[in-house]
Amino acid sequence: MTDNIPLQPVRRPKRHDSKHRNGCCPWSRCCGMGDFRPRTVWLGHPEKREQRYPRNVINNQKYNFFTFLPGVLFNQFKYFFNLYFLLLACSQFVEELRLGALYTYWVPLGLVLIITIMREAIEEIRCYLRDKEVNSQIYSKLSTRGKNGKLKEHLQVLPASISVLHFSLVLSFPGSCFLRTDQLDGETDWKLRLPVACTQRLPTAGDLLQIRSYVYAEEPNIDIHNFIGTFTRVGLFDLEVNCLTKILFGALVVVSLVMVALQHFAGRWYLQIFRFLLLFSHIVPISLRVNLDMGKMVFSWMIKKDSKIPGTVVRASTIPEQLGRISYLLTDKTGTLTQNEMVFRRLHLGTVAYGMDSMDEVQSHVFSAYTQVKGVILRRKITKLSKLCPSIQKRRFKFKKLFFRKCISFVGLTLVGRDQSSMQLRTPTGQILNFTILQIFPFTYESKRMGIIVRDESTGEITFYMKGADVVMSGIVQYNDWLEEECGNMAREGLRVLVVSKKSLTEEQYQDFEARYVQAKLSVHDRSLKVATVIESLEMEMELLCLTGVEDQLQTDVRPTLEILRNAGIKVWMLTGDKLETATCTAKNAHLITRNQDIHIFRPVTTRGEAHLELNAFRRKHDCALVISGDSLEVCLKYYEYEFMELACQCPAVVWDGGNDVSMIQEADCGVGVEGKEGKQASLAADFSVTQFKHLGRLLMVHGRNSYKRSAALSQFVIHRSLCISTMQAVFSSVFYFASVPLYQGFLIIGYSTIYTMFPVFSLVLDKDVKSEVAMLYPELYKDLLKGRPLSFKTFLIWVLISIYQGSIIMYGAMLLFESEFVHIVAISFTSLILTELLMVALTIQTWHWLMIVAELLSLASYIASLVFLHEFIDIYFITTVSFLWKVTVITLVSCLPLYILKYLRRRFSPPNYSKLTS
């Protein structure tokens, strides 16, 4: 005889490599590594040979030892601009296109590649260590020899995971697909799955290979219904820099064509175009990407090392500057604005309500109920209330378990024992009540309720108890005239309401239910639906026992933090699963909605016409907070998405029920998780994690603001450095009859963008306009960043004009003041260029750091020391003369002094906001 027992579904962990399913060797089928097929696990049959399967090993590394270098190089050169610089370097092997020594182009490219390879190697090592930590977990493996420790990576299981990025089947709903999971959980119904939004918007699936992104997936676990993963793409700042780089490339092509056109396309003009493209290639700075990536690493390190926000984790080190451009902040309520610690406030029994100040009266009633016969009804209600306490699961409703134990103990009943099949209670008189647990129905997010069936050992009574949210319990309990009214009253006080009910069962009724329940759990098809149907057969006409109201305490410093965000111009939207009245009360208590602010409560709508009328009523309101239910929001987004979003974005605050913190974080441009009492699922899915909500203010106002302003200054200065020398080359070629002859050769070109100017320019990552305390005290400074002013077409054009001006002054000045030899032009112009760049860094810096001074002096000293070895390009005797010194000084002053004067006048007559605070 064979007993069929339902098994819990297990999700298959992901494969340890990316090999083809036929395996990595001809013998893979023999060792069980080939085609995936059903298997039978034998218990108590040692004669059965154990079959081999893929190891349960996690490998999130992109490369292995052999593919690392080829893979890194391929990933670098598959993009246009990196390939562009490679082609420039390779062109120097062609004699007709060579402009100088080979190392002039290959050394800068090599430096960029070395830095990139080092960065990728560090990331790979970190990924390897994280994988090793997971793979090294010890599991107990049961065998005929007993239990023995086994590394996780040595367990053999079958993998199966999928991340939907793009779906293009015409027959499906737009941007959606349906999956079957009957091989995992026995359910044959189709599950709706939505692809990642930004990849689904791509025209074709092939475009996935053209974007810079990566997917992170969690390690395998037993839960097939929950998955933690993130899809990361290049941030907004990178897209803006990429756009500016394309403009520079367009300028490069135009300048090259103009130079050839001014030669009237004489001779082999097509070769001249390539030579000019090589000459002016510095217009597109090869070091821009490396500087920005290194800067972001510094910003991420600063965030993690900030002692005022301890425990902050940076999981996406590529977008710290995004923290400086937040316009809307969508926040979950429970565990984010609140502590997820419930404080008991109200107990409602029938027509009588008890608060904390009247619990002594309840205690006296309980005591009399167990000492006098006349109190039997009250005794039964209190006892029934206490039976549900231990059945409450941990995780989300752990607070209710603690609350009930405290409450019931306070009024005289104490839980003295509890296991999987029984529980014991002690009455005020010392009597022990024994109950047998027959069935437990856990809480689920879909049902929003949980239940238990127990048998009283002293009387043999079988009772089904259930508790849950009022929105679902109101349709389950018998009709009464006070449930809805009292739930509304509690919700308006900001209390979360829990409804408790019960139903008595005869032995025959329970036996019938148990038979149907076991049969449903053994079903192979539609198991969940059949189980839910059987349970719902009990959930009818249940007797209402009581209501409880608890208050979720706010996080520390929530009010001042929200005040900071509001003053910074950031609009805060709150999502919650509570009733609208409860959510509105919490929003007021947290000062998300100010006391004198009007509130528009969006009436429930179900049709397009109702949504149209309510939107018109909402449009007539001005400067008011919006409160809307999830059902009404869905209707509005279905019929009037653009109109609703336009109105909602004008509101200072929005509150609606519904939503999930993990999916919300994944959809955000910049996701920040708060490690609360509900676990770390949300924080693991986030780009940044903080331990407390109040740390969000410093993360945005200080680190976000600094990261964005520093990244903007760094990128613009790198562009200025390249444009300046390109302008000098253009002037030089124009003066000498548009000849494609390089102005600087060999080591001068390499040294200009590396040892002579790299450290001062990169030191801009340490610059700050105001102290962190000032940035927190005056969050209004954050508003300027929301308009994108630090990096815009206006600022880009200003730096282009500065570069053209300084490059022209230096080149024309050198040609006017040189004496007799061409080598003197090189000496005067190059020295003036180096000094100009160092002075421009000093002009840009707002607050000096000692490392900035070291970088300036070190670069200047390096240049002076290297002059001894540059006799091939610079006349060593000429640079020691007074003539050289005064000519360089005049040119440098003419190129920089006007900019210093303009900066002084601007700060004098039109100072920026931060200058008023620093003065």
Short mmCIF file of N, CA, C and O in Angstrom, two decimals, residues 99-101 103-104 742-751 756 821-831 863 866-879 884:
data_model
loop_
_atom_site.label_atom_id
_atom_site.label_comp_id
_atom_site.label_asym_id
_atom_site.label_seq_id
_atom_site.Cartn_x
_atom_site.Cartn_y
_atom_site.Cartn_z
N LEU A 99 51.38 60.35 -37.25
CA LEU A 99 51.63 61.74 -36.87
C LEU A 99 52.78 61.87 -35.88
O LEU A 99 53.18 62.99 -35.56
N GLY A 100 53.26 60.79 -35.34
CA GLY A 100 54.33 60.84 -34.36
C GLY A 100 54.66 59.45 -33.89
O GLY A 100 54.37 58.44 -34.55
N ALA A 101 55.25 59.38 -32.71
CA ALA A 101 55.62 58.07 -32.15
C ALA A 101 54.37 57.27 -31.81
O ALA A 101 53.32 57.82 -31.47
N TYR A 103 53.74 55.42 -29.25
CA TYR A 103 53.30 55.47 -27.85
C TYR A 103 52.46 56.71 -27.55
O TYR A 103 51.81 56.79 -26.52
N THR A 104 52.46 57.69 -28.47
CA THR A 104 51.63 58.88 -28.27
C THR A 104 50.16 58.52 -28.14
O THR A 104 49.43 59.13 -27.36
N PRO A 742 51.20 67.81 -36.28
CA PRO A 742 50.91 67.91 -34.84
C PRO A 742 51.75 69.00 -34.18
O PRO A 742 52.92 69.18 -34.48
N LEU A 743 51.10 69.72 -33.24
CA LEU A 743 51.80 70.74 -32.48
C LEU A 743 52.73 70.11 -31.45
O LEU A 743 53.89 70.52 -31.31
N TYR A 744 52.21 69.12 -30.70
CA TYR A 744 53.01 68.45 -29.67
C TYR A 744 53.13 66.98 -30.03
O TYR A 744 52.18 66.36 -30.52
N GLN A 745 54.26 66.41 -29.77
CA GLN A 745 54.50 65.02 -30.09
C GLN A 745 55.02 64.27 -28.87
O GLN A 745 55.47 64.88 -27.89
N GLY A 746 54.96 62.97 -28.99
CA GLY A 746 55.58 62.10 -28.01
C GLY A 746 55.08 62.29 -26.59
O GLY A 746 53.88 62.35 -26.33
N PHE A 747 56.05 62.42 -25.69
CA PHE A 747 55.74 62.42 -24.26
C PHE A 747 54.93 63.63 -23.83
O PHE A 747 54.23 63.59 -22.82
N LEU A 748 55.01 64.74 -24.56
CA LEU A 748 54.27 65.94 -24.18
C LEU A 748 52.76 65.67 -24.17
O LEU A 748 52.05 66.11 -23.27
N ILE A 749 52.26 64.98 -25.19
CA ILE A 749 50.83 64.67 -25.27
C ILE A 749 50.41 63.75 -24.13
O ILE A 749 49.38 63.94 -23.49
N ILE A 750 51.23 62.74 -23.86
CA ILE A 750 50.90 61.79 -22.79
C ILE A 750 50.97 62.47 -21.43
O ILE A 750 50.08 62.32 -20.59
N GLY A 751 52.04 63.23 -21.20
CA GLY A 751 52.22 63.87 -19.90
C GLY A 751 51.17 64.92 -19.60
O GLY A 751 50.81 65.12 -18.43
N TYR A 756 50.92 65.62 -15.45
CA TYR A 756 50.97 67.07 -15.31
C TYR A 756 49.65 67.68 -14.82
O TYR A 756 49.66 68.73 -14.18
N GLU A 821 63.11 80.29 -33.20
CA GLU A 821 63.01 78.86 -33.49
C GLU A 821 61.61 78.33 -33.12
O GLU A 821 60.97 78.81 -32.18
N PHE A 822 61.20 77.32 -33.89
CA PHE A 822 59.89 76.71 -33.63
C PHE A 822 59.83 76.05 -32.27
O PHE A 822 58.80 76.02 -31.62
N VAL A 823 60.95 75.54 -31.81
CA VAL A 823 60.97 74.86 -30.52
C VAL A 823 60.63 75.82 -29.40
O VAL A 823 60.13 75.41 -28.34
N HIS A 824 60.84 77.12 -29.62
CA HIS A 824 60.46 78.10 -28.59
C HIS A 824 58.94 78.22 -28.49
O HIS A 824 58.40 78.46 -27.40
N ILE A 825 58.25 78.10 -29.61
CA ILE A 825 56.77 78.11 -29.59
C ILE A 825 56.26 76.96 -28.72
O ILE A 825 55.35 77.13 -27.91
N VAL A 826 56.84 75.79 -28.90
CA VAL A 826 56.43 74.62 -28.11
C VAL A 826 56.68 74.86 -26.62
O VAL A 826 55.82 74.59 -25.77
N ALA A 827 57.85 75.39 -26.29
CA ALA A 827 58.19 75.61 -24.88
C ALA A 827 57.25 76.62 -24.23
O ALA A 827 56.75 76.41 -23.12
N ILE A 828 57.02 77.76 -24.92
CA ILE A 828 56.18 78.82 -24.35
C ILE A 828 54.74 78.36 -24.23
O ILE A 828 54.10 78.51 -23.18
N SER A 829 54.19 77.78 -25.30
CA SER A 829 52.77 77.41 -25.30
C SER A 829 52.48 76.26 -24.34
O SER A 829 51.48 76.28 -23.61
N PHE A 830 53.36 75.26 -24.32
CA PHE A 830 53.08 74.10 -23.46
C PHE A 830 53.20 74.47 -21.98
O PHE A 830 52.38 74.05 -21.15
N THR A 831 54.20 75.25 -21.64
CA THR A 831 54.35 75.68 -20.25
C THR A 831 53.17 76.55 -19.83
O THR A 831 52.63 76.40 -18.72
N TYR A 863 56.41 68.63 -13.58
CA TYR A 863 56.67 69.25 -14.88
C TYR A 863 58.06 69.89 -14.90
O TYR A 863 58.82 69.72 -15.86
N SER A 866 60.72 67.26 -15.08
CA SER A 866 60.78 66.52 -16.36
C SER A 866 61.36 67.34 -17.49
O SER A 866 61.70 66.79 -18.54
N LEU A 867 61.48 68.67 -17.30
CA LEU A 867 62.05 69.51 -18.36
C LEU A 867 63.48 69.10 -18.71
O LEU A 867 63.93 69.27 -19.85
N VAL A 868 64.16 68.55 -17.73
CA VAL A 868 65.54 68.11 -17.97
C VAL A 868 65.60 67.00 -19.01
O VAL A 868 66.56 66.89 -19.79
N PHE A 869 64.53 66.17 -19.05
CA PHE A 869 64.52 65.01 -19.95
C PHE A 869 63.76 65.29 -21.24
O PHE A 869 63.62 64.40 -22.07
N LEU A 870 63.26 66.51 -21.40
CA LEU A 870 62.45 66.84 -22.58
C LEU A 870 63.23 67.69 -23.58
O LEU A 870 62.65 68.49 -24.32
N HIS A 871 64.54 67.55 -23.60
CA HIS A 871 65.36 68.38 -24.49
C HIS A 871 65.05 68.12 -25.95
O HIS A 871 65.37 68.94 -26.83
N GLU A 872 64.46 66.96 -26.27
CA GLU A 872 64.10 66.66 -27.66
C GLU A 872 62.98 67.57 -28.14
O GLU A 872 62.89 67.87 -29.34
N PHE A 873 62.14 68.05 -27.20
CA PHE A 873 60.99 68.88 -27.58
C PHE A 873 61.14 70.33 -27.12
O PHE A 873 60.52 71.22 -27.69
N ILE A 874 61.89 70.56 -26.03
CA ILE A 874 61.99 71.89 -25.44
C ILE A 874 63.47 72.25 -25.27
O ILE A 874 64.28 71.43 -24.79
N ASP A 875 63.80 73.50 -25.65
CA ASP A 875 65.18 74.01 -25.51
C ASP A 875 65.45 74.27 -24.03
O ASP A 875 64.89 75.20 -23.44
N ILE A 876 66.28 73.48 -23.41
CA ILE A 876 66.54 73.56 -21.97
C ILE A 876 67.21 74.88 -21.59
O ILE A 876 67.00 75.40 -20.49
N TYR A 877 67.99 75.45 -22.52
CA TYR A 877 68.66 76.71 -22.21
C TYR A 877 67.70 77.89 -22.33
O TYR A 877 67.81 78.87 -21.59
N PHE A 878 66.77 77.78 -23.24
CA PHE A 878 65.81 78.88 -23.43
C PHE A 878 64.88 79.05 -22.23
O PHE A 878 64.55 80.17 -21.83
N ILE A 879 64.46 77.95 -21.61
CA ILE A 879 63.51 78.04 -20.50
C ILE A 879 64.14 78.60 -19.23
O ILE A 879 63.43 78.91 -18.26
N PHE A 884 61.94 83.91 -21.47
CA PHE A 884 60.95 82.81 -21.39
C PHE A 884 59.98 83.02 -20.22
O PHE A 884 58.77 82.85 -20.36
#
